[in-house]
Amino acid sequence: MGTPAYILPLSVLIFLLASFGPLAAQQNDIDIYSLTLDSKVTSRFAHTVITSRVVNKASEAREAVFQVELPKSAFITNFSMIIDGVTYPGEIKEKAAAQERYSTAVARGQSAGIIRATGRNLEQFQVSVNVAPSAKITFELVYEELLKRQLGKYELILKVRPQQLVKHLQIDIHIFEPQGIASLETESTFMTKNLADALTTTQNETKAHIVFKPSLAQQQKEPGKTDTILDGNFIVRYDVDRTNAAGDIQIENGYFVHHFAPAELSTLPKNVVFVIDKSGSMSGKKMKQTREALVKILGDLKPEDQFNLVIFDGFVTQWRPTLLQALPENVEEAKKFASRILAMGATNINEAALVAVRMLDESNRKEQLPAGSVSMVILLTDGDPTTGERNPQKIQENVKAAIGGNYYLYCLGFGFDVHYAFLEKLALENGGVARRIYEDSDADLQLQDFYQEVANPLLTMVKFQYPQNAVELLTQDNFRVFFQGSELVVSGKLQPQAPDLLSVQVKSRLRTQNFTFQTEVNVADKEKIFQSPKYIFHNFMERLWAYLTIQQLLEKAVSASGDEQKNLEARALNLSLKFNFVTPLTSMVVTKPEDQDEVQVVSKPVEADNDLLPSFPLFSQNARISQDSMFIRSKAYSRSRPAPHFKTLKSFYKTNLDKSHPLVLSSPGPMERQPHFILSLPRQSNNHIPEALCVTVRKSSQPSLQILSDPIQGIKVTGKYEGSTDKFVWLQVSYKTPEVKVRVTQDSIVVTRSSGGKSSSYQWTGTLYLVMPGLKLTLENGLLLLSDSDKVTIGLVSLNPPALGLQLILRNPGYFSSQASGVVGQFYQDLQWNPSTVENKRELSMRGKKYTVTRKSVTNFQRSRGTTPLPTFPCWSLELPL
């Protein structure tokens, strides 16, 4: 039987494992000696090859498990095992044919693998094989996907978690975008300062090359130890230049792709009804997060928008009888209503959706909706209908008939108790999409991000038109609405006798006017672009076309029925087999070399397959479990990691962190006030400058306090001070270039890119290394640093008990301009230190006011726990009344 296999906890995207990671590797002598990930992205089409080489160092046969997590949107296209020079490939078959072999294997008590969902955007591929003593085996997996533009970025996410030190480990990413790369950023949740030296990024106008190649020493969690520090996400985000409003056309080997995302368009007004489930199952954290997200979303409405709220359990309640314009006073009243929503009762989805549609109908009939506006219903629910009309098919029929193609319906399913297939069909039949909201600490951000995707409609009734004698086999070429931050993609085949010049018109509605975008490209010139094999593989455009066609056929099949559905699925199946894609209609049969009759069958799930599954990991029915394999890694969620400890504050300003003696918290006796701000000050000519200035404020509670503003630096820091607890409950740093907001609370860090851009949430106990043009964010040992070569460095810390709260640290103050202002900004203008004859006391003058400061030893509470006494550092303390 070999060594049992098991399913690991949730993670993101690429996860490679030999047997059970470090523990099992040592026990079973299966060693990964090489692990490479090569990803080529061209015209948004990503081709990824994962290669793992292992050796059995034992004197008897051992089982090696190859396990990868890949995007749900990706299609596996090839898998092979190479043993003793012989290649054992996976064979892709129609699911029904593969299922027969699967059932036979299960009946014989043999392992039969399956791709299963393991997270928000992931699914897990796993195969296992017995390896003879001293034998080597190579696993190779290939998958492809078309990167989708969301909130202004394309995102390639990889998981790096080898679970052991690997002699040769390398991530190699090539990006080629003929349109030109407008922005590029990399992010890692495992990167340390030492590991950052193994990361190199080179970029020119159209190409980027990212290499991560850590040495064995860099991979070590501690010197001399065998544990690896590599455990987290590696993310690449980018966007492209858009100089042609009609979009960009690329051509390769007789196929073309047309990317359309015009910039500089004004946003259309929208009419939106939020339909919120407040049944009993939404109680607790779900309802709290929904309220918080709804309040934030309401604040993002534009004055020209119209809106209303419908809440429902067994009964349906309208906030107002009709839609209201999103004027400040209406929005504030809606926020108060939303913040008081309580969960109880049953679930009447049918009546709630129909009330929202009737509300739009009534406003439309009275001509109260702005001309050229976009009307939508956003439905959030966490369960099945339990009262009123409970038949899902009947509800779908009722809603479809009521909407009549006039509005868009978006369905959000909260958690895993929802009937996702029902919501998906309900949305797709009415011009929208469905999305699962995962029960997690950032559920409110998931809701906000989804709203931002549909918050800014730019065009309606978009139709791509090409010469009839030029193209064939087009993918979807008409779209009801185009949103800011997204992209419309059309692909097709050029006819054999196509003209040398390919022209295109994109017709649309812009408010009440017809609007046409036009462009023309030279076919031969475009084909010359893709000559370098370094950045592309042959026939990639045809595979892009096939991938997009299959995805769209499967989506259409969801809302179809009868013969129409069968026809759509048959077309998708034929393409899946022709292009060797593992899709929901096909499966991959992997034959084990040690027994030609023993097979593993890999099938691709759909989102609806995840209904009624919990969000925490389970062992699959195919997994074989033993005491050796029953362990769960939870380090990523522990809040007990040691914090930075600085011998003195001055050493911190030099960023020399002493990590060799991690400190833990002891009871310090009577609690002293901790400074809210620790400021490095410019050295004055008399050199009478203290080590640092520690400032505490004393003020009644303030919903928003301006702490720092420097318009020249393009930096603004605000925060909410709570007088009763003497702490800041949140701090926010906003940058003008790049347009980024970093908001921290005691529990989490949220980074939001651009106005209405994607929000990412991080925990203080994790690590982060995020590099974007003009800003670097690093989180290590509980200290978040925001820096750049020409900016003031800002440090943020969440203090552990008993000193709860947030702390702001500033250094490199020489970059402040003469226009710096705010609670701490004023210290960088007219500050003067006056001589004093009293030891450990000084007087400072600032804007005509005099303050006495006292030299103290301040306790460093920065995220440390335990019994070891905490260190202190010298600091001149000032209590600043506001």
PDB file of C-alpha atoms in Angstrom, residues 57-244:
ATOM      1  CA  LYS A  57      16.964   7.382  -0.588  1.00  0.00           C
ATOM      2  CA  ALA A  58      15.553   4.381   1.272  1.00  0.00           C
ATOM      3  CA  SER A  59      16.611   0.784   0.834  1.00  0.00           C
ATOM      4  CA  GLU A  60      13.071  -0.258  -0.026  1.00  0.00           C
ATOM      5  CA  ALA A  61      10.228   1.119  -2.159  1.00  0.00           C
ATOM      6  CA  ARG A  62       8.464   4.267  -0.961  1.00  0.00           C
ATOM      7  CA  GLU A  63       5.424   6.153  -2.194  1.00  0.00           C
ATOM      8  CA  ALA A  64       5.905   9.662  -3.600  1.00  0.00           C
ATOM      9  CA  VAL A  65       2.946  12.024  -3.843  1.00  0.00           C
ATOM     10  CA  PHE A  66       2.852  14.867  -6.338  1.00  0.00           C
ATOM     11  CA  GLN A  67       0.336  17.470  -5.241  1.00  0.00           C
ATOM     12  CA  VAL A  68      -0.335  20.806  -6.925  1.00  0.00           C
ATOM     13  CA  GLU A  69      -2.887  23.522  -6.355  1.00  0.00           C
ATOM     14  CA  LEU A  70      -3.820  25.414  -9.488  1.00  0.00           C
ATOM     15  CA  PRO A  71      -6.391  28.079 -10.388  1.00  0.00           C
ATOM     16  CA  LYS A  72      -9.976  26.937 -10.815  1.00  0.00           C
ATOM     17  CA  SER A  73     -10.018  28.872 -14.068  1.00  0.00           C
ATOM     18  CA  ALA A  74      -7.080  26.867 -15.457  1.00  0.00           C
ATOM     19  CA  PHE A  75      -7.270  23.760 -17.618  1.00  0.00           C
ATOM     20  CA  ILE A  76      -4.688  21.011 -17.121  1.00  0.00           C
ATOM     21  CA  THR A  77      -3.354  20.085 -20.533  1.00  0.00           C
ATOM     22  CA  ASN A  78      -0.617  17.573 -19.792  1.00  0.00           C
ATOM     23  CA  PHE A  79       0.788  15.438 -17.010  1.00  0.00           C
ATOM     24  CA  SER A  80       3.554  12.875 -17.132  1.00  0.00           C
ATOM     25  CA  MET A  81       5.817  10.804 -14.895  1.00  0.00           C
ATOM     26  CA  ILE A  82       9.291   9.874 -16.099  1.00  0.00           C
ATOM     27  CA  ILE A  83      10.787   6.792 -14.451  1.00  0.00           C
ATOM     28  CA  ASP A  84      13.997   5.147 -15.632  1.00  0.00           C
ATOM     29  CA  GLY A  85      13.791   7.081 -18.878  1.00  0.00           C
ATOM     30  CA  VAL A  86      10.263   5.868 -19.604  1.00  0.00           C
ATOM     31  CA  THR A  87       7.474   8.467 -19.807  1.00  0.00           C
ATOM     32  CA  TYR A  88       4.057   7.594 -18.415  1.00  0.00           C
ATOM     33  CA  PRO A  89       1.641  10.257 -19.686  1.00  0.00           C
ATOM     34  CA  GLY A  90      -1.826  11.046 -18.464  1.00  0.00           C
ATOM     35  CA  GLU A  91      -4.554  10.430 -21.025  1.00  0.00           C
ATOM     36  CA  ILE A  92      -7.523  12.775 -21.317  1.00  0.00           C
ATOM     37  CA  LYS A  93     -10.844  11.083 -22.028  1.00  0.00           C
ATOM     38  CA  GLU A  94     -14.525  11.871 -21.996  1.00  0.00           C
ATOM     39  CA  LYS A  95     -15.636  11.810 -18.376  1.00  0.00           C
ATOM     40  CA  ALA A  96     -18.026   8.898 -18.869  1.00  0.00           C
ATOM     41  CA  ALA A  97     -15.273   6.712 -20.328  1.00  0.00           C
ATOM     42  CA  ALA A  98     -12.815   7.670 -17.615  1.00  0.00           C
ATOM     43  CA  GLN A  99     -15.424   7.097 -14.939  1.00  0.00           C
ATOM     44  CA  GLU A 100     -15.614   3.418 -15.861  1.00  0.00           C
ATOM     45  CA  ARG A 101     -11.916   2.975 -15.121  1.00  0.00           C
ATOM     46  CA  TYR A 102     -12.313   5.066 -11.976  1.00  0.00           C
ATOM     47  CA  SER A 103     -15.132   2.847 -10.682  1.00  0.00           C
ATOM     48  CA  THR A 104     -13.160  -0.284 -11.451  1.00  0.00           C
ATOM     49  CA  ALA A 105     -10.166   1.003  -9.509  1.00  0.00           C
ATOM     50  CA  VAL A 106     -12.298   1.942  -6.508  1.00  0.00           C
ATOM     51  CA  ALA A 107     -14.037  -1.453  -6.583  1.00  0.00           C
ATOM     52  CA  ARG A 108     -10.607  -3.120  -6.393  1.00  0.00           C
ATOM     53  CA  GLY A 109      -9.704  -1.000  -3.368  1.00  0.00           C
ATOM     54  CA  GLN A 110      -7.107   1.049  -5.274  1.00  0.00           C
ATOM     55  CA  SER A 111      -6.498   4.759  -5.008  1.00  0.00           C
ATOM     56  CA  ALA A 112      -8.351   6.912  -7.505  1.00  0.00           C
ATOM     57  CA  GLY A 113      -7.382  10.559  -7.494  1.00  0.00           C
ATOM     58  CA  ILE A 114      -9.581  13.528  -8.181  1.00  0.00           C
ATOM     59  CA  ILE A 115      -9.133  17.266  -8.544  1.00  0.00           C
ATOM     60  CA  ARG A 116     -10.945  18.899  -5.649  1.00  0.00           C
ATOM     61  CA  ALA A 117     -11.554  22.490  -4.642  1.00  0.00           C
ATOM     62  CA  THR A 118      -9.299  23.592  -1.786  1.00  0.00           C
ATOM     63  CA  GLY A 119      -9.923  27.309  -1.482  1.00  0.00           C
ATOM     64  CA  ARG A 120     -11.467  30.383  -3.010  1.00  0.00           C
ATOM     65  CA  ASN A 121      -9.775  30.119  -6.389  1.00  0.00           C
ATOM     66  CA  LEU A 122      -8.022  26.782  -6.161  1.00  0.00           C
ATOM     67  CA  GLU A 123      -8.303  23.161  -6.888  1.00  0.00           C
ATOM     68  CA  GLN A 124      -5.900  20.414  -6.023  1.00  0.00           C
ATOM     69  CA  PHE A 125      -4.294  17.919  -8.379  1.00  0.00           C
ATOM     70  CA  GLN A 126      -2.720  14.836  -6.835  1.00  0.00           C
ATOM     71  CA  VAL A 127      -1.143  11.611  -8.038  1.00  0.00           C
ATOM     72  CA  SER A 128       1.027   9.085  -6.228  1.00  0.00           C
ATOM     73  CA  VAL A 129       3.448   6.418  -7.328  1.00  0.00           C
ATOM     74  CA  ASN A 130       5.749   3.844  -5.715  1.00  0.00           C
ATOM     75  CA  VAL A 131       9.429   4.596  -6.199  1.00  0.00           C
ATOM     76  CA  ALA A 132      12.016   1.809  -6.117  1.00  0.00           C
ATOM     77  CA  PRO A 133      15.093   2.090  -3.871  1.00  0.00           C
ATOM     78  CA  SER A 134      17.573   4.736  -5.108  1.00  0.00           C
ATOM     79  CA  ALA A 135      15.298   5.434  -8.078  1.00  0.00           C
ATOM     80  CA  LYS A 136      14.491   8.889  -9.364  1.00  0.00           C
ATOM     81  CA  ILE A 137      11.216  10.106 -10.769  1.00  0.00           C
ATOM     82  CA  THR A 138      10.239  13.303 -12.564  1.00  0.00           C
ATOM     83  CA  PHE A 139       6.714  14.714 -12.340  1.00  0.00           C
ATOM     84  CA  GLU A 140       5.639  17.314 -14.886  1.00  0.00           C
ATOM     85  CA  LEU A 141       2.308  19.128 -14.947  1.00  0.00           C
ATOM     86  CA  VAL A 142       1.223  21.687 -17.557  1.00  0.00           C
ATOM     87  CA  TYR A 143      -1.809  23.932 -17.298  1.00  0.00           C
ATOM     88  CA  GLU A 144      -3.101  26.986 -19.146  1.00  0.00           C
ATOM     89  CA  GLU A 145      -5.390  29.883 -18.355  1.00  0.00           C
ATOM     90  CA  LEU A 146      -6.412  33.260 -19.715  1.00  0.00           C
ATOM     91  CA  LEU A 147      -5.716  35.888 -17.070  1.00  0.00           C
ATOM     92  CA  LYS A 148      -8.819  37.952 -16.392  1.00  0.00           C
ATOM     93  CA  ARG A 149      -8.588  41.681 -15.774  1.00  0.00           C
ATOM     94  CA  GLN A 150     -10.302  42.589 -12.512  1.00  0.00           C
ATOM     95  CA  LEU A 151     -10.235  46.011 -10.879  1.00  0.00           C
ATOM     96  CA  GLY A 152      -7.584  47.176 -13.297  1.00  0.00           C
ATOM     97  CA  LYS A 153      -5.048  44.350 -12.871  1.00  0.00           C
ATOM     98  CA  TYR A 154      -4.149  40.926 -14.230  1.00  0.00           C
ATOM     99  CA  GLU A 155      -3.006  38.605 -11.481  1.00  0.00           C
ATOM    100  CA  LEU A 156      -0.828  35.506 -11.573  1.00  0.00           C
ATOM    101  CA  ILE A 157      -0.715  33.796  -8.167  1.00  0.00           C
ATOM    102  CA  LEU A 158       1.625  30.984  -7.220  1.00  0.00           C
ATOM    103  CA  LYS A 159       1.927  29.074  -3.975  1.00  0.00           C
ATOM    104  CA  VAL A 160       5.432  28.287  -2.791  1.00  0.00           C
ATOM    105  CA  ARG A 161       5.375  25.551  -0.179  1.00  0.00           C
ATOM    106  CA  PRO A 162       7.916  22.778  -0.821  1.00  0.00           C
ATOM    107  CA  GLN A 163       7.817  21.617   2.837  1.00  0.00           C
ATOM    108  CA  GLN A 164      11.536  20.859   2.768  1.00  0.00           C
ATOM    109  CA  LEU A 165      14.802  22.406   1.680  1.00  0.00           C
ATOM    110  CA  VAL A 166      15.288  21.930  -2.062  1.00  0.00           C
ATOM    111  CA  LYS A 167      18.738  21.978  -3.619  1.00  0.00           C
ATOM    112  CA  HIS A 168      17.499  23.494  -6.864  1.00  0.00           C
ATOM    113  CA  LEU A 169      14.370  25.594  -6.510  1.00  0.00           C
ATOM    114  CA  GLN A 170      13.443  28.202  -9.090  1.00  0.00           C
ATOM    115  CA  ILE A 171      10.427  30.221 -10.192  1.00  0.00           C
ATOM    116  CA  ASP A 172      10.809  31.672 -13.669  1.00  0.00           C
ATOM    117  CA  ILE A 173       8.105  33.998 -15.036  1.00  0.00           C
ATOM    118  CA  HIS A 174       8.219  35.601 -18.477  1.00  0.00           C
ATOM    119  CA  ILE A 175       5.601  38.179 -19.451  1.00  0.00           C
ATOM    120  CA  PHE A 176       5.303  39.449 -23.014  1.00  0.00           C
ATOM    121  CA  GLU A 177       2.646  42.042 -23.755  1.00  0.00           C
ATOM    122  CA  PRO A 178       3.052  43.698 -27.183  1.00  0.00           C
ATOM    123  CA  GLN A 179       0.712  46.483 -26.033  1.00  0.00           C
ATOM    124  CA  GLY A 180       3.341  47.513 -23.505  1.00  0.00           C
ATOM    125  CA  ILE A 181       3.488  46.886 -19.764  1.00  0.00           C
ATOM    126  CA  ALA A 182       2.036  49.891 -17.933  1.00  0.00           C
ATOM    127  CA  SER A 183       2.577  48.674 -14.360  1.00  0.00           C
ATOM    128  CA  LEU A 184       4.128  45.668 -12.655  1.00  0.00           C
ATOM    129  CA  GLU A 185       4.240  44.639  -9.025  1.00  0.00           C
ATOM    130  CA  THR A 186       5.314  41.566  -7.115  1.00  0.00           C
ATOM    131  CA  GLU A 187       4.092  40.395  -3.744  1.00  0.00           C
ATOM    132  CA  SER A 188       5.099  37.591  -1.443  1.00  0.00           C
ATOM    133  CA  THR A 189       3.724  36.475   1.896  1.00  0.00           C
ATOM    134  CA  PHE A 190       6.858  34.561   2.875  1.00  0.00           C
ATOM    135  CA  MET A 191       9.657  36.881   1.752  1.00  0.00           C
ATOM    136  CA  THR A 192      12.222  38.028   4.298  1.00  0.00           C
ATOM    137  CA  LYS A 193      14.986  40.554   3.800  1.00  0.00           C
ATOM    138  CA  ASN A 194      17.407  37.672   3.246  1.00  0.00           C
ATOM    139  CA  LEU A 195      15.144  35.948   0.705  1.00  0.00           C
ATOM    140  CA  ALA A 196      14.551  39.190  -1.171  1.00  0.00           C
ATOM    141  CA  ASP A 197      18.124  38.949  -2.453  1.00  0.00           C
ATOM    142  CA  ALA A 198      17.074  35.815  -4.398  1.00  0.00           C
ATOM    143  CA  LEU A 199      14.385  37.746  -6.293  1.00  0.00           C
ATOM    144  CA  THR A 200      15.243  39.653  -9.457  1.00  0.00           C
ATOM    145  CA  THR A 201      12.888  41.562 -11.732  1.00  0.00           C
ATOM    146  CA  THR A 202      13.862  42.998 -15.096  1.00  0.00           C
ATOM    147  CA  GLN A 203      11.499  44.899 -17.335  1.00  0.00           C
ATOM    148  CA  ASN A 204      11.433  46.844 -20.570  1.00  0.00           C
ATOM    149  CA  GLU A 205       8.579  48.342 -22.549  1.00  0.00           C
ATOM    150  CA  THR A 206       6.892  45.065 -23.534  1.00  0.00           C
ATOM    151  CA  LYS A 207       8.607  42.306 -21.533  1.00  0.00           C
ATOM    152  CA  ALA A 208       9.191  41.402 -17.909  1.00  0.00           C
ATOM    153  CA  HIS A 209      11.265  38.601 -16.428  1.00  0.00           C
ATOM    154  CA  ILE A 210      10.901  37.601 -12.785  1.00  0.00           C
ATOM    155  CA  VAL A 211      13.215  35.013 -11.244  1.00  0.00           C
ATOM    156  CA  PHE A 212      13.176  33.661  -7.712  1.00  0.00           C
ATOM    157  CA  LYS A 213      16.082  31.299  -7.024  1.00  0.00           C
ATOM    158  CA  PRO A 214      16.902  30.933  -3.321  1.00  0.00           C
ATOM    159  CA  SER A 215      19.924  29.019  -2.126  1.00  0.00           C
ATOM    160  CA  LEU A 216      19.663  26.306   0.504  1.00  0.00           C
ATOM    161  CA  ALA A 217      20.912  28.754   3.138  1.00  0.00           C
ATOM    162  CA  GLN A 218      18.303  31.337   2.147  1.00  0.00           C
ATOM    163  CA  GLN A 219      15.544  28.730   2.378  1.00  0.00           C
ATOM    164  CA  GLN A 220      16.413  27.824   5.964  1.00  0.00           C
ATOM    165  CA  LYS A 221      14.103  29.090   8.657  1.00  0.00           C
ATOM    166  CA  GLU A 222      17.080  29.143  11.024  1.00  0.00           C
ATOM    167  CA  PRO A 223      20.774  28.611  10.301  1.00  0.00           C
ATOM    168  CA  GLY A 224      21.697  24.958  10.602  1.00  0.00           C
ATOM    169  CA  LYS A 225      18.061  23.808  10.647  1.00  0.00           C
ATOM    170  CA  THR A 226      16.301  21.769   7.967  1.00  0.00           C
ATOM    171  CA  ASP A 227      12.936  23.575   8.193  1.00  0.00           C
ATOM    172  CA  THR A 228      12.152  25.772   5.194  1.00  0.00           C
ATOM    173  CA  ILE A 229      10.856  29.316   5.443  1.00  0.00           C
ATOM    174  CA  LEU A 230       9.157  29.038   2.034  1.00  0.00           C
ATOM    175  CA  ASP A 231       5.472  28.872   2.827  1.00  0.00           C
ATOM    176  CA  GLY A 232       3.201  31.422   1.209  1.00  0.00           C
ATOM    177  CA  ASN A 233       1.968  33.187  -1.892  1.00  0.00           C
ATOM    178  CA  PHE A 234       3.987  34.609  -4.753  1.00  0.00           C
ATOM    179  CA  ILE A 235       1.899  37.061  -6.771  1.00  0.00           C
ATOM    180  CA  VAL A 236       2.550  39.050  -9.924  1.00  0.00           C
ATOM    181  CA  ARG A 237       0.135  41.839 -10.864  1.00  0.00           C
ATOM    182  CA  TYR A 238       0.347  43.928 -13.980  1.00  0.00           C
ATOM    183  CA  ASP A 239      -1.579  46.042 -16.453  1.00  0.00           C
ATOM    184  CA  VAL A 240      -0.912  47.076 -20.050  1.00  0.00           C
ATOM    185  CA  ASP A 241      -0.798  50.324 -22.005  1.00  0.00           C
ATOM    186  CA  ARG A 242      -3.944  51.276 -23.883  1.00  0.00           C
ATOM    187  CA  THR A 243      -3.167  53.859 -26.540  1.00  0.00           C
ATOM    188  CA  ASN A 244      -5.870  52.699 -28.964  1.00  0.00           C
TER     189      ASN A 244
END
